[in-house]
Amino acid sequence: MNFRDPELILVKRFRGGKKSYFQVNSFDTECVSLQDIEHGECFCFKRAQLESHINSGLLIATVKNNVPDVLFINAVKKKTKPVAVGKKKTKPVAVGKKAANEMEVERRYFYVHKVLDSDLPALSANRLTPWISKVAAEIEDESPPSYKTLTRWLKAFNESGWKKASLLSRHHNKGNHSNRLPPEVDQLLSQVIVEHARSSVRVNIGKAHRDFIERMERLNERRCNEGLPMLTPSSYETTLQRFRK
């Protein structure tokens, strides 16, 4: 895929006929940043992962002439005004989040589909861990799941009757409706934010949130061993808002 082409537009279709249009914002040898033309949201992907989305039909390549002119005329600028505290979030933000969530589902489904088609004799840590590393290398995924996370995805997928939607945790769909997080969750999220903000000028928010979820799972494992109640991770939207502060 020629990401240098200024005419290139990528389209994400939703049920009910809704569409989101994305244009290449920046790219290098490893990553491509897409910007939602209408709403201004930006999403960063590994080139191999993005090309996989295009080849699978999750994203459809087209050209500017096929995009309604009004989207370019009324497009949100890169620096948008912050939403006032207490105001209800607008629909465009929800649409951008929905596109990101669906792409996350496809990433998880890639692993699940691969393991279901594999000839692994057992889903043990010794067998799954090197297998996950090999699959992650295929799509250049820098934050592959742990073997426990993958087995959890498999369980949810099988129990749902092989529905892709089961691969997305409930907190992704519902969002975090509470303004206050438990101290342990808030501390862990802040730690992830600081580490990822310092490690790269262009932060991959999806990668940071996956890192946060993985750490939450390890934290909950320790809490279970200590007889403490499990904590609910905050949403992707919360991670996004923290980076914007």
PDB file of C-alpha atoms in Angstrom:
ATOM      1  CA  MET A   1       0.000   0.000   0.000  1.00  0.00           C
ATOM      2  CA  ASN A   2       1.383   3.407  -1.009  1.00  0.00           C
ATOM      3  CA  PHE A   3       0.850   5.543   2.088  1.00  0.00           C
ATOM      4  CA  ARG A   4       2.620   8.453   0.351  1.00  0.00           C
ATOM      5  CA  ASP A   5      -0.317   8.916  -2.017  1.00  0.00           C
ATOM      6  CA  PRO A   6      -2.007  12.235  -1.015  1.00  0.00           C
ATOM      7  CA  GLU A   7      -5.250  11.017  -2.596  1.00  0.00           C
ATOM      8  CA  LEU A   8      -5.465   7.888  -0.431  1.00  0.00           C
ATOM      9  CA  ILE A   9      -8.483   7.638   1.863  1.00  0.00           C
ATOM     10  CA  LEU A  10      -9.343   4.678   4.096  1.00  0.00           C
ATOM     11  CA  VAL A  11     -12.983   4.006   4.901  1.00  0.00           C
ATOM     12  CA  LYS A  12     -14.415   2.166   7.912  1.00  0.00           C
ATOM     13  CA  ARG A  13     -18.011   1.020   7.507  1.00  0.00           C
ATOM     14  CA  PHE A  14     -20.386   0.480  10.418  1.00  0.00           C
ATOM     15  CA  ARG A  15     -23.726  -1.234  10.664  1.00  0.00           C
ATOM     16  CA  GLY A  16     -26.591   0.985   9.589  1.00  0.00           C
ATOM     17  CA  GLY A  17     -24.623   2.560   6.740  1.00  0.00           C
ATOM     18  CA  LYS A  18     -22.441   4.877   8.839  1.00  0.00           C
ATOM     19  CA  LYS A  19     -18.886   5.472   7.677  1.00  0.00           C
ATOM     20  CA  SER A  20     -15.693   7.014   9.014  1.00  0.00           C
ATOM     21  CA  TYR A  21     -13.068   8.380   6.651  1.00  0.00           C
ATOM     22  CA  PHE A  22      -9.354   8.369   7.493  1.00  0.00           C
ATOM     23  CA  GLN A  23      -6.387  10.062   5.853  1.00  0.00           C
ATOM     24  CA  VAL A  24      -2.689   9.362   6.435  1.00  0.00           C
ATOM     25  CA  ASN A  25      -1.457  11.960   8.904  1.00  0.00           C
ATOM     26  CA  SER A  26       2.152  10.776   9.121  1.00  0.00           C
ATOM     27  CA  PHE A  27       4.181   7.598   8.676  1.00  0.00           C
ATOM     28  CA  ASP A  28       7.626   6.079   8.896  1.00  0.00           C
ATOM     29  CA  THR A  29       9.139   2.688   8.131  1.00  0.00           C
ATOM     30  CA  GLU A  30       7.257   1.028  11.004  1.00  0.00           C
ATOM     31  CA  CYS A  31       4.110   2.991  11.860  1.00  0.00           C
ATOM     32  CA  VAL A  32       1.289   4.855  10.120  1.00  0.00           C
ATOM     33  CA  SER A  33      -0.843   7.509  11.816  1.00  0.00           C
ATOM     34  CA  LEU A  34      -4.405   7.922  10.514  1.00  0.00           C
ATOM     35  CA  GLN A  35      -6.602  10.930  11.187  1.00  0.00           C
ATOM     36  CA  ASP A  36     -10.386  10.866  11.099  1.00  0.00           C
ATOM     37  CA  ILE A  37     -11.140  13.521   8.460  1.00  0.00           C
ATOM     38  CA  GLU A  38     -14.436  14.608   9.988  1.00  0.00           C
ATOM     39  CA  HIS A  39     -13.756  14.360  13.709  1.00  0.00           C
ATOM     40  CA  GLY A  40     -10.017  14.869  14.089  1.00  0.00           C
ATOM     41  CA  GLU A  41      -9.234  11.720  16.108  1.00  0.00           C
ATOM     42  CA  CYS A  42      -5.820  10.151  15.355  1.00  0.00           C
ATOM     43  CA  PHE A  43      -4.902   6.463  15.522  1.00  0.00           C
ATOM     44  CA  CYS A  44      -1.430   4.941  15.166  1.00  0.00           C
ATOM     45  CA  PHE A  45      -0.890   1.475  13.650  1.00  0.00           C
ATOM     46  CA  LYS A  46       1.999  -0.765  12.741  1.00  0.00           C
ATOM     47  CA  ARG A  47       2.275  -0.830   8.932  1.00  0.00           C
ATOM     48  CA  ALA A  48       1.824  -4.613   8.802  1.00  0.00           C
ATOM     49  CA  GLN A  49      -1.201  -4.423  11.090  1.00  0.00           C
ATOM     50  CA  LEU A  50      -2.809  -1.651   9.026  1.00  0.00           C
ATOM     51  CA  GLU A  51      -2.179  -3.518   5.774  1.00  0.00           C
ATOM     52  CA  SER A  52      -3.779  -6.578   7.384  1.00  0.00           C
ATOM     53  CA  HIS A  53      -6.902  -4.515   8.167  1.00  0.00           C
ATOM     54  CA  ILE A  54      -7.000  -3.358   4.528  1.00  0.00           C
ATOM     55  CA  ASN A  55      -6.506  -6.850   3.103  1.00  0.00           C
ATOM     56  CA  SER A  56      -9.225  -8.279   5.367  1.00  0.00           C
ATOM     57  CA  GLY A  57     -11.691  -5.567   4.327  1.00  0.00           C
ATOM     58  CA  LEU A  58     -11.924  -3.965   7.767  1.00  0.00           C
ATOM     59  CA  LEU A  59     -10.666  -0.786   6.101  1.00  0.00           C
ATOM     60  CA  ILE A  60     -11.431  -0.012   2.448  1.00  0.00           C
ATOM     61  CA  ALA A  61      -9.017   2.011   0.314  1.00  0.00           C
ATOM     62  CA  THR A  62     -10.479   4.740  -1.896  1.00  0.00           C
ATOM     63  CA  VAL A  63      -9.574   8.250  -3.140  1.00  0.00           C
ATOM     64  CA  LYS A  64     -10.565  11.799  -2.169  1.00  0.00           C
ATOM     65  CA  ASN A  65     -12.948  12.150  -5.100  1.00  0.00           C
ATOM     66  CA  ASN A  66     -15.144   9.449  -3.552  1.00  0.00           C
ATOM     67  CA  VAL A  67     -15.437  11.291  -0.228  1.00  0.00           C
ATOM     68  CA  PRO A  68     -18.234  13.867   0.312  1.00  0.00           C
ATOM     69  CA  ASP A  69     -16.778  17.376  -0.046  1.00  0.00           C
ATOM     70  CA  VAL A  70     -18.584  18.562   3.083  1.00  0.00           C
ATOM     71  CA  LEU A  71     -16.304  16.388   5.243  1.00  0.00           C
ATOM     72  CA  PHE A  72     -13.240  18.325   4.106  1.00  0.00           C
ATOM     73  CA  ILE A  73     -14.980  21.694   4.374  1.00  0.00           C
ATOM     74  CA  ASN A  74     -16.170  21.137   7.950  1.00  0.00           C
ATOM     75  CA  ALA A  75     -13.255  18.963   9.077  1.00  0.00           C
ATOM     76  CA  VAL A  76     -12.075  19.398  12.656  1.00  0.00           C
ATOM     77  CA  LYS A  77      -8.623  20.965  12.906  1.00  0.00           C
ATOM     78  CA  LYS A  78      -5.791  19.071  14.549  1.00  0.00           C
ATOM     79  CA  LYS A  79      -6.025  21.207  17.683  1.00  0.00           C
ATOM     80  CA  THR A  80      -9.655  21.120  18.766  1.00  0.00           C
ATOM     81  CA  LYS A  81     -11.217  23.020  21.632  1.00  0.00           C
ATOM     82  CA  PRO A  82     -11.442  20.987  24.838  1.00  0.00           C
ATOM     83  CA  VAL A  83     -14.911  19.904  25.900  1.00  0.00           C
ATOM     84  CA  ALA A  84     -16.090  21.778  28.979  1.00  0.00           C
ATOM     85  CA  VAL A  85     -16.394  19.746  32.163  1.00  0.00           C
ATOM     86  CA  GLY A  86     -19.927  18.458  32.601  1.00  0.00           C
ATOM     87  CA  LYS A  87     -20.808  18.669  28.917  1.00  0.00           C
ATOM     88  CA  LYS A  88     -22.144  15.550  27.300  1.00  0.00           C
ATOM     89  CA  LYS A  89     -19.670  14.013  24.893  1.00  0.00           C
ATOM     90  CA  THR A  90     -20.546  14.461  21.267  1.00  0.00           C
ATOM     91  CA  LYS A  91     -21.289  11.604  18.915  1.00  0.00           C
ATOM     92  CA  PRO A  92     -18.138  12.082  16.745  1.00  0.00           C
ATOM     93  CA  VAL A  93     -15.856  11.098  19.637  1.00  0.00           C
ATOM     94  CA  ALA A  94     -17.923   7.959  20.160  1.00  0.00           C
ATOM     95  CA  VAL A  95     -17.613   7.092  16.465  1.00  0.00           C
ATOM     96  CA  GLY A  96     -13.818   7.430  16.594  1.00  0.00           C
ATOM     97  CA  LYS A  97     -13.659   5.257  19.682  1.00  0.00           C
ATOM     98  CA  LYS A  98     -15.896   2.677  18.000  1.00  0.00           C
ATOM     99  CA  ALA A  99     -13.497   2.410  15.062  1.00  0.00           C
ATOM    100  CA  ALA A 100     -10.552   1.911  17.421  1.00  0.00           C
ATOM    101  CA  ASN A 101     -12.443  -0.736  19.394  1.00  0.00           C
ATOM    102  CA  GLU A 102     -13.351  -2.671  16.255  1.00  0.00           C
ATOM    103  CA  MET A 103      -9.719  -2.698  15.168  1.00  0.00           C
ATOM    104  CA  GLU A 104      -8.744  -3.963  18.620  1.00  0.00           C
ATOM    105  CA  VAL A 105     -11.299  -6.760  18.191  1.00  0.00           C
ATOM    106  CA  GLU A 106      -9.645  -7.706  14.884  1.00  0.00           C
ATOM    107  CA  ARG A 107      -6.223  -7.807  16.573  1.00  0.00           C
ATOM    108  CA  ARG A 108      -7.526 -10.171  19.252  1.00  0.00           C
ATOM    109  CA  TYR A 109      -9.418 -12.252  16.706  1.00  0.00           C
ATOM    110  CA  PHE A 110      -6.192 -12.730  14.731  1.00  0.00           C
ATOM    111  CA  TYR A 111      -4.625 -14.491  17.717  1.00  0.00           C
ATOM    112  CA  VAL A 112      -7.754 -16.476  18.548  1.00  0.00           C
ATOM    113  CA  HIS A 113      -8.279 -17.598  14.947  1.00  0.00           C
ATOM    114  CA  LYS A 114      -4.618 -18.584  14.646  1.00  0.00           C
ATOM    115  CA  VAL A 115      -4.637 -20.711  17.774  1.00  0.00           C
ATOM    116  CA  LEU A 116      -7.886 -22.421  16.792  1.00  0.00           C
ATOM    117  CA  ASP A 117      -6.364 -23.331  13.419  1.00  0.00           C
ATOM    118  CA  SER A 118      -3.077 -24.445  14.938  1.00  0.00           C
ATOM    119  CA  ASP A 119      -2.024 -27.972  15.851  1.00  0.00           C
ATOM    120  CA  LEU A 120      -0.970 -27.082  19.392  1.00  0.00           C
ATOM    121  CA  PRO A 121      -1.477 -30.220  21.516  1.00  0.00           C
ATOM    122  CA  ALA A 122      -2.128 -28.209  24.682  1.00  0.00           C
ATOM    123  CA  LEU A 123      -2.706 -24.582  25.664  1.00  0.00           C
ATOM    124  CA  SER A 124      -0.070 -24.509  28.371  1.00  0.00           C
ATOM    125  CA  ALA A 125       2.236 -21.611  29.184  1.00  0.00           C
ATOM    126  CA  ASN A 126       5.275 -23.488  27.838  1.00  0.00           C
ATOM    127  CA  ARG A 127       3.624 -24.059  24.468  1.00  0.00           C
ATOM    128  CA  LEU A 128       1.613 -20.849  24.109  1.00  0.00           C
ATOM    129  CA  THR A 129       4.267 -18.303  25.124  1.00  0.00           C
ATOM    130  CA  PRO A 130       6.704 -18.986  22.235  1.00  0.00           C
ATOM    131  CA  TRP A 131       3.757 -19.474  19.855  1.00  0.00           C
ATOM    132  CA  ILE A 132       2.386 -16.021  20.780  1.00  0.00           C
ATOM    133  CA  SER A 133       5.797 -14.439  20.155  1.00  0.00           C
ATOM    134  CA  LYS A 134       5.902 -16.005  16.693  1.00  0.00           C
ATOM    135  CA  VAL A 135       2.396 -14.822  15.785  1.00  0.00           C
ATOM    136  CA  ALA A 136       3.077 -11.329  17.170  1.00  0.00           C
ATOM    137  CA  ALA A 137       6.101 -11.081  14.889  1.00  0.00           C
ATOM    138  CA  GLU A 138       3.868 -11.745  11.862  1.00  0.00           C
ATOM    139  CA  ILE A 139       1.850  -8.569  12.496  1.00  0.00           C
ATOM    140  CA  GLU A 140       4.642  -6.673  14.297  1.00  0.00           C
ATOM    141  CA  ASP A 141       2.546  -6.427  17.449  1.00  0.00           C
ATOM    142  CA  GLU A 142       4.744  -4.914  20.168  1.00  0.00           C
ATOM    143  CA  SER A 143       2.194  -5.647  22.909  1.00  0.00           C
ATOM    144  CA  PRO A 144       1.157  -9.272  22.390  1.00  0.00           C
ATOM    145  CA  PRO A 145      -1.129 -10.901  24.970  1.00  0.00           C
ATOM    146  CA  SER A 146       0.178 -13.127  27.728  1.00  0.00           C
ATOM    147  CA  TYR A 147      -0.787 -16.794  27.535  1.00  0.00           C
ATOM    148  CA  LYS A 148      -3.359 -16.215  30.311  1.00  0.00           C
ATOM    149  CA  THR A 149      -4.915 -13.317  28.409  1.00  0.00           C
ATOM    150  CA  LEU A 150      -5.116 -15.380  25.218  1.00  0.00           C
ATOM    151  CA  THR A 151      -6.761 -18.297  27.021  1.00  0.00           C
ATOM    152  CA  ARG A 152      -9.282 -15.846  28.474  1.00  0.00           C
ATOM    153  CA  TRP A 153     -10.041 -14.550  24.969  1.00  0.00           C
ATOM    154  CA  LEU A 154     -10.454 -18.123  23.743  1.00  0.00           C
ATOM    155  CA  LYS A 155     -12.823 -18.968  26.583  1.00  0.00           C
ATOM    156  CA  ALA A 156     -14.986 -15.885  25.948  1.00  0.00           C
ATOM    157  CA  PHE A 157     -14.997 -16.566  22.197  1.00  0.00           C
ATOM    158  CA  ASN A 158     -16.036 -20.209  22.569  1.00  0.00           C
ATOM    159  CA  GLU A 159     -18.664 -19.545  25.236  1.00  0.00           C
ATOM    160  CA  SER A 160     -20.270 -16.847  23.075  1.00  0.00           C
ATOM    161  CA  GLY A 161     -20.709 -19.222  20.142  1.00  0.00           C
ATOM    162  CA  TRP A 162     -17.754 -17.765  18.235  1.00  0.00           C
ATOM    163  CA  LYS A 163     -18.879 -14.127  18.291  1.00  0.00           C
ATOM    164  CA  LYS A 164     -16.152 -11.562  17.678  1.00  0.00           C
ATOM    165  CA  ALA A 165     -17.846  -9.042  19.971  1.00  0.00           C
ATOM    166  CA  SER A 166     -17.050 -11.315  22.917  1.00  0.00           C
ATOM    167  CA  LEU A 167     -13.356 -10.475  22.482  1.00  0.00           C
ATOM    168  CA  LEU A 168     -13.878  -6.896  23.638  1.00  0.00           C
ATOM    169  CA  SER A 169     -14.128  -6.410  27.379  1.00  0.00           C
ATOM    170  CA  ARG A 170     -17.265  -4.776  28.715  1.00  0.00           C
ATOM    171  CA  HIS A 171     -15.372  -1.744  29.952  1.00  0.00           C
ATOM    172  CA  HIS A 172     -14.374  -0.974  26.331  1.00  0.00           C
ATOM    173  CA  ASN A 173     -18.013  -0.704  25.326  1.00  0.00           C
ATOM    174  CA  LYS A 174     -19.433   0.960  28.395  1.00  0.00           C
ATOM    175  CA  GLY A 175     -16.595   3.322  29.160  1.00  0.00           C
ATOM    176  CA  ASN A 176     -15.735   4.616  32.586  1.00  0.00           C
ATOM    177  CA  HIS A 177     -18.743   6.468  33.949  1.00  0.00           C
ATOM    178  CA  SER A 178     -17.138   7.279  37.274  1.00  0.00           C
ATOM    179  CA  ASN A 179     -15.017  10.387  37.704  1.00  0.00           C
ATOM    180  CA  ARG A 180     -13.023   8.764  40.499  1.00  0.00           C
ATOM    181  CA  LEU A 181     -10.934   5.660  40.102  1.00  0.00           C
ATOM    182  CA  PRO A 182      -9.903   3.360  42.938  1.00  0.00           C
ATOM    183  CA  PRO A 183      -6.473   4.526  44.206  1.00  0.00           C
ATOM    184  CA  GLU A 184      -4.761   1.329  43.001  1.00  0.00           C
ATOM    185  CA  VAL A 185      -6.189   1.696  39.478  1.00  0.00           C
ATOM    186  CA  ASP A 186      -5.425   5.426  39.343  1.00  0.00           C
ATOM    187  CA  GLN A 187      -1.836   4.851  40.475  1.00  0.00           C
ATOM    188  CA  LEU A 188      -1.252   2.088  37.922  1.00  0.00           C
ATOM    189  CA  LEU A 189      -2.767   4.135  35.078  1.00  0.00           C
ATOM    190  CA  SER A 190      -0.653   7.164  36.010  1.00  0.00           C
ATOM    191  CA  GLN A 191       2.458   4.989  35.993  1.00  0.00           C
ATOM    192  CA  VAL A 192       1.648   3.714  32.485  1.00  0.00           C
ATOM    193  CA  ILE A 193       0.956   7.248  31.228  1.00  0.00           C
ATOM    194  CA  VAL A 194       4.283   8.567  32.506  1.00  0.00           C
ATOM    195  CA  GLU A 195       6.322   5.640  31.145  1.00  0.00           C
ATOM    196  CA  HIS A 196       4.800   5.776  27.654  1.00  0.00           C
ATOM    197  CA  ALA A 197       4.917   9.578  27.484  1.00  0.00           C
ATOM    198  CA  ARG A 198       8.641   9.528  28.276  1.00  0.00           C
ATOM    199  CA  SER A 199       9.508   6.643  25.954  1.00  0.00           C
ATOM    200  CA  SER A 200       8.260   8.212  22.707  1.00  0.00           C
ATOM    201  CA  VAL A 201       7.414  11.615  21.262  1.00  0.00           C
ATOM    202  CA  ARG A 202       4.492  10.079  19.339  1.00  0.00           C
ATOM    203  CA  VAL A 203       2.602   7.984  21.864  1.00  0.00           C
ATOM    204  CA  ASN A 204       0.644   4.952  20.667  1.00  0.00           C
ATOM    205  CA  ILE A 205      -2.385   5.241  22.942  1.00  0.00           C
ATOM    206  CA  GLY A 206      -3.734   1.826  21.962  1.00  0.00           C
ATOM    207  CA  LYS A 207      -0.428   0.219  22.946  1.00  0.00           C
ATOM    208  CA  ALA A 208      -0.373   2.139  26.234  1.00  0.00           C
ATOM    209  CA  HIS A 209      -3.914   1.045  27.091  1.00  0.00           C
ATOM    210  CA  ARG A 210      -3.128  -2.603  26.307  1.00  0.00           C
ATOM    211  CA  ASP A 211      -0.093  -2.308  28.570  1.00  0.00           C
ATOM    212  CA  PHE A 212      -2.351  -0.920  31.308  1.00  0.00           C
ATOM    213  CA  ILE A 213      -4.842  -3.787  30.899  1.00  0.00           C
ATOM    214  CA  GLU A 214      -2.055  -6.364  31.081  1.00  0.00           C
ATOM    215  CA  ARG A 215      -0.751  -4.799  34.295  1.00  0.00           C
ATOM    216  CA  MET A 216      -4.266  -4.691  35.742  1.00  0.00           C
ATOM    217  CA  GLU A 217      -4.620  -8.414  35.076  1.00  0.00           C
ATOM    218  CA  ARG A 218      -1.376  -9.126  36.938  1.00  0.00           C
ATOM    219  CA  LEU A 219      -2.496  -6.871  39.788  1.00  0.00           C
ATOM    220  CA  ASN A 220      -5.810  -8.705  40.048  1.00  0.00           C
ATOM    221  CA  GLU A 221      -4.014 -12.054  40.081  1.00  0.00           C
ATOM    222  CA  ARG A 222      -1.997 -10.920  43.098  1.00  0.00           C
ATOM    223  CA  ARG A 223      -5.128  -9.563  44.787  1.00  0.00           C
ATOM    224  CA  CYS A 224      -6.946 -12.872  44.259  1.00  0.00           C
ATOM    225  CA  ASN A 225      -4.033 -14.756  45.818  1.00  0.00           C
ATOM    226  CA  GLU A 226      -4.257 -12.417  48.795  1.00  0.00           C
ATOM    227  CA  GLY A 227      -8.012 -12.865  49.112  1.00  0.00           C
ATOM    228  CA  LEU A 228      -8.790  -9.305  47.976  1.00  0.00           C
ATOM    229  CA  PRO A 229     -11.591  -8.328  45.552  1.00  0.00           C
ATOM    230  CA  MET A 230     -10.683  -7.761  41.914  1.00  0.00           C
ATOM    231  CA  LEU A 231     -10.498  -4.226  40.531  1.00  0.00           C
ATOM    232  CA  THR A 232     -12.183  -3.084  37.309  1.00  0.00           C
ATOM    233  CA  PRO A 233      -9.837  -1.436  34.764  1.00  0.00           C
ATOM    234  CA  SER A 234     -10.740   2.034  33.545  1.00  0.00           C
ATOM    235  CA  SER A 235     -11.789   2.448  29.921  1.00  0.00           C
ATOM    236  CA  TYR A 236      -9.802   3.248  26.775  1.00  0.00           C
ATOM    237  CA  GLU A 237     -11.474   6.677  26.818  1.00  0.00           C
ATOM    238  CA  THR A 238     -10.018   7.351  30.268  1.00  0.00           C
ATOM    239  CA  THR A 239      -6.516   6.493  29.036  1.00  0.00           C
ATOM    240  CA  LEU A 240      -7.054   8.770  26.035  1.00  0.00           C
ATOM    241  CA  GLN A 241      -8.202  11.655  28.229  1.00  0.00           C
ATOM    242  CA  ARG A 242      -5.210  11.258  30.562  1.00  0.00           C
ATOM    243  CA  PHE A 243      -2.805  11.684  27.650  1.00  0.00           C
ATOM    244  CA  ARG A 244      -4.665  14.809  26.542  1.00  0.00           C
ATOM    245  CA  LYS A 245      -4.276  16.554  29.898  1.00  0.00           C
TER     246      LYS A 245
END
